[in-house]
């Protein structure tokens, strides 16, 4: 793998960085306090290709590569991880599921408005009693004439309230376990489909997270995505690629936290000199910079494998595990380097520290990444 970026990729990075600095940076704390998701920015995101980053131009997408996707996600997360989480969930979960497994008619009908920023996508796998063990879901879809009737609820759904469509996984054949789960597209406004409680979160507060509820929600048969019984298997494939996105988000967040700490280290003076001249502070900065670079390379490798059409489940899990864990350390060291000022909202360090914890939880916890890695790395040795 060539680790260097092309001139086009450098340009892409600069343009997304400039956008994030001017359109996101001034409002980061306001949105965080109000738990406001800036839906008003969707047309601007779409103009930059951020609402359909990897989808082909025939569906209005920007047709970027997976490595390009990482660059976009990193640059958004460097400034506002929570807005970035929404962009990553829209692209990497809901829209990606339709792109990867939807019929031509579904792609035409849904991907085009999603990529245009006219619609926002959600993706419903997790339930109150089934998170890591997502295959144990209880939401059902029962055959009813030429349609399906969905009953149940989903927990922690990004854009559960503001999303225009959701791809939801439901049990269609209980006897067949994880091979008895199917996926459906449900549009907002469909009778029997509504948002429940909006979560009041520790971090990622500008990204809306809500419960969604299905009560005798009837959808036509053509709303099934992929083959009957394949919904869970397809969801796992969506997550493989989605994890590259969370890895990139972690790298970008860590970079933002590191840059803020580095800046502060040379502004703040104690004992007559900038704290950035003290060896223990320098060691923290150097170690974080090194870990961030390593995480970036792991993430780009998984993305490059995806671009080459190679299986990258192992590499994506490694990238997600490592990047999220080093991001937690970068954000924690960022607070430490800021001292008391890291504990108050006047500096960005405390927000990175709150936001970062999601990265070791969402789209598979660190413990689950280790299970995925162990299965592929160790079980083949049995
Ligand atoms: C902000 C946010 C946004 C989200 N967005 C979405 C979304 O859009 N769509 C969606 O479907 N879901 C979403 N989720 C849900 C997320 O994917 C789950 O929270 C996550 O998968 C963990 O599930 P859980 O919360 O039920 O934890 P649990 O599965 O109950 O885990 C609790 C603890 O037990 C550990 N654990 C569980 N099983 C094992 C095991 N076998 N071995 C070792 N340890 C184990 C876990 O690692 C964790 O530490 C979101 C969550 C958050 C917080």
PDB file of C-alpha atoms and ligand atoms in Angstrom, residues 85 89 93-94 121-134 154-160 166-167 169 199 201 203-204 207-210 239 358 360-369 371, ligand 1:
ATOM      1  CA  UNK A  85     -20.905  11.074  13.764  1.00  0.00           C
ATOM      2  CA  UNK A  89     -23.995   7.226  10.330  1.00  0.00           C
ATOM      3  CA  UNK A  93     -25.007   2.813   7.901  1.00  0.00           C
ATOM      4  CA  UNK A  94     -28.454   3.743   6.514  1.00  0.00           C
ATOM      5  CA  UNK A 121     -30.836   8.236   6.786  1.00  0.00           C
ATOM      6  CA  UNK A 122     -31.030   6.213  10.005  1.00  0.00           C
ATOM      7  CA  UNK A 123     -30.193   2.544  10.638  1.00  0.00           C
ATOM      8  CA  UNK A 124     -31.856   0.406  13.278  1.00  0.00           C
ATOM      9  CA  UNK A 125     -30.109  -2.698  14.577  1.00  0.00           C
ATOM     10  CA  UNK A 126     -29.707  -2.180  18.347  1.00  0.00           C
ATOM     11  CA  UNK A 127     -32.567  -2.831  20.776  1.00  0.00           C
ATOM     12  CA  UNK A 128     -32.943  -2.174  24.497  1.00  0.00           C
ATOM     13  CA  UNK A 129     -32.111  -5.791  25.355  1.00  0.00           C
ATOM     14  CA  UNK A 130     -29.819  -6.623  22.411  1.00  0.00           C
ATOM     15  CA  UNK A 131     -26.771  -4.459  21.702  1.00  0.00           C
ATOM     16  CA  UNK A 132     -23.554  -6.432  21.234  1.00  0.00           C
ATOM     17  CA  UNK A 133     -25.710  -9.530  20.808  1.00  0.00           C
ATOM     18  CA  UNK A 134     -27.712  -7.850  18.049  1.00  0.00           C
ATOM     19  CA  UNK A 154     -34.972   0.051  18.443  1.00  0.00           C
ATOM     20  CA  UNK A 155     -32.663   1.782  20.897  1.00  0.00           C
ATOM     21  CA  UNK A 156     -29.897   4.407  20.452  1.00  0.00           C
ATOM     22  CA  UNK A 157     -30.727   5.167  16.833  1.00  0.00           C
ATOM     23  CA  UNK A 158     -28.758   8.018  15.272  1.00  0.00           C
ATOM     24  CA  UNK A 159     -31.380  10.232  13.560  1.00  0.00           C
ATOM     25  CA  UNK A 160     -34.210   8.173  15.060  1.00  0.00           C
ATOM     26  CA  UNK A 166     -34.656   4.126   8.400  1.00  0.00           C
ATOM     27  CA  UNK A 167     -33.283   0.753   7.393  1.00  0.00           C
ATOM     28  CA  UNK A 169     -33.655  -5.105  10.916  1.00  0.00           C
ATOM     29  CA  UNK A 199     -31.369  10.541  24.593  1.00  0.00           C
ATOM     30  CA  UNK A 201     -26.032  12.234  26.163  1.00  0.00           C
ATOM     31  CA  UNK A 203     -21.058  13.584  24.415  1.00  0.00           C
ATOM     32  CA  UNK A 204     -21.779  13.616  20.682  1.00  0.00           C
ATOM     33  CA  UNK A 207     -25.854  14.129  16.845  1.00  0.00           C
ATOM     34  CA  UNK A 208     -29.418  13.147  17.679  1.00  0.00           C
ATOM     35  CA  UNK A 209     -29.931   9.677  19.185  1.00  0.00           C
ATOM     36  CA  UNK A 210     -33.441   8.356  19.844  1.00  0.00           C
ATOM     37  CA  UNK A 239     -20.717  -2.685  10.011  1.00  0.00           C
ATOM     38  CA  UNK A 358     -18.594   6.954  21.996  1.00  0.00           C
ATOM     39  CA  UNK A 360     -15.068   2.675  21.913  1.00  0.00           C
ATOM     40  CA  UNK A 361     -18.798   1.848  22.142  1.00  0.00           C
ATOM     41  CA  UNK A 362     -20.624   2.602  18.869  1.00  0.00           C
ATOM     42  CA  UNK A 363     -20.627   0.167  15.927  1.00  0.00           C
ATOM     43  CA  UNK A 364     -19.264  -2.564  18.180  1.00  0.00           C
ATOM     44  CA  UNK A 365     -17.522  -1.991  21.511  1.00  0.00           C
ATOM     45  CA  UNK A 366     -13.782  -2.526  21.970  1.00  0.00           C
ATOM     46  CA  UNK A 367     -14.556  -5.871  23.593  1.00  0.00           C
ATOM     47  CA  UNK A 368     -16.528  -6.942  20.513  1.00  0.00           C
ATOM     48  CA  UNK A 369     -13.734  -5.761  18.171  1.00  0.00           C
ATOM     49  CA  UNK A 371     -13.804 -10.928  19.668  1.00  0.00           C
TER      50      UNK A 371
HETATM   51  C1  LIG B   1     -24.506   7.785  20.476  1.00  0.00           C
HETATM   52  C2  LIG B   1     -24.873   6.410  19.996  1.00  0.00           C
HETATM   53  C3  LIG B   1     -25.306   6.233  18.693  1.00  0.00           C
HETATM   54  C4  LIG B   1     -25.698   4.962  18.244  1.00  0.00           C
HETATM   55  N1  LIG B   1     -26.211   4.829  16.976  1.00  0.00           N
HETATM   56  C5  LIG B   1     -26.731   3.631  16.611  1.00  0.00           C
HETATM   57  C6  LIG B   1     -27.432   3.499  15.368  1.00  0.00           C
HETATM   58  O1  LIG B   1     -27.551   4.459  14.590  1.00  0.00           O
HETATM   59  N2  LIG B   1     -27.980   2.286  15.065  1.00  0.00           N
HETATM   60  C7  LIG B   1     -27.879   1.207  15.881  1.00  0.00           C
HETATM   61  O2  LIG B   1     -28.394   0.153  15.541  1.00  0.00           O
HETATM   62  N3  LIG B   1     -27.217   1.298  17.068  1.00  0.00           N
HETATM   63  C8  LIG B   1     -26.653   2.478  17.455  1.00  0.00           C
HETATM   64  N4  LIG B   1     -26.001   2.590  18.669  1.00  0.00           N
HETATM   65  C9  LIG B   1     -25.919   1.429  19.545  1.00  0.00           C
HETATM   66  C10 LIG B   1     -24.501   0.867  19.722  1.00  0.00           C
HETATM   67  O3  LIG B   1     -24.086   0.232  18.548  1.00  0.00           O
HETATM   68  C11 LIG B   1     -24.549  -0.051  20.946  1.00  0.00           C
HETATM   69  O4  LIG B   1     -24.683   0.785  22.081  1.00  0.00           O
HETATM   70  C12 LIG B   1     -23.318  -0.913  21.077  1.00  0.00           C
HETATM   71  O5  LIG B   1     -23.283  -1.871  20.055  1.00  0.00           O
HETATM   72  C13 LIG B   1     -23.252  -1.633  22.439  1.00  0.00           C
HETATM   73  O6  LIG B   1     -24.467  -2.248  22.740  1.00  0.00           O
HETATM   74  P1  LIG B   1     -25.122  -2.017  24.200  1.00  0.00           P
HETATM   75  O7  LIG B   1     -25.149  -0.551  24.413  1.00  0.00           O
HETATM   76  O8  LIG B   1     -26.394  -2.755  24.285  1.00  0.00           O
HETATM   77  O9  LIG B   1     -24.072  -2.627  25.222  1.00  0.00           O
HETATM   78  P2  LIG B   1     -24.005  -4.175  25.686  1.00  0.00           P
HETATM   79  O10 LIG B   1     -23.979  -5.077  24.516  1.00  0.00           O
HETATM   80  O11 LIG B   1     -25.022  -4.429  26.742  1.00  0.00           O
HETATM   81  O12 LIG B   1     -22.563  -4.189  26.351  1.00  0.00           O
HETATM   82  C14 LIG B   1     -22.297  -3.794  27.695  1.00  0.00           C
HETATM   83  C15 LIG B   1     -20.849  -4.143  28.001  1.00  0.00           C
HETATM   84  O13 LIG B   1     -20.667  -5.557  27.927  1.00  0.00           O
HETATM   85  C16 LIG B   1     -19.625  -5.853  27.009  1.00  0.00           C
HETATM   86  N5  LIG B   1     -19.899  -7.118  26.309  1.00  0.00           N
HETATM   87  C17 LIG B   1     -21.057  -7.495  25.691  1.00  0.00           C
HETATM   88  N6  LIG B   1     -20.927  -8.699  25.133  1.00  0.00           N
HETATM   89  C18 LIG B   1     -19.647  -9.107  25.402  1.00  0.00           C
HETATM   90  C19 LIG B   1     -18.888 -10.277  25.106  1.00  0.00           C
HETATM   91  N7  LIG B   1     -19.395 -11.287  24.389  1.00  0.00           N
HETATM   92  N8  LIG B   1     -17.616 -10.344  25.547  1.00  0.00           N
HETATM   93  C20 LIG B   1     -17.070  -9.328  26.273  1.00  0.00           C
HETATM   94  N9  LIG B   1     -17.738  -8.201  26.586  1.00  0.00           N
HETATM   95  C21 LIG B   1     -18.997  -8.094  26.158  1.00  0.00           C
HETATM   96  C22 LIG B   1     -19.604  -4.677  26.052  1.00  0.00           C
HETATM   97  O14 LIG B   1     -18.359  -4.582  25.366  1.00  0.00           O
HETATM   98  C23 LIG B   1     -19.861  -3.526  26.998  1.00  0.00           C
HETATM   99  O15 LIG B   1     -18.678  -3.164  27.636  1.00  0.00           O
HETATM  100  C24 LIG B   1     -25.585   3.849  19.124  1.00  0.00           C
HETATM  101  C25 LIG B   1     -25.104   4.029  20.421  1.00  0.00           C
HETATM  102  C26 LIG B   1     -24.773   5.289  20.872  1.00  0.00           C
HETATM  103  C27 LIG B   1     -24.316   5.450  22.303  1.00  0.00           C
END
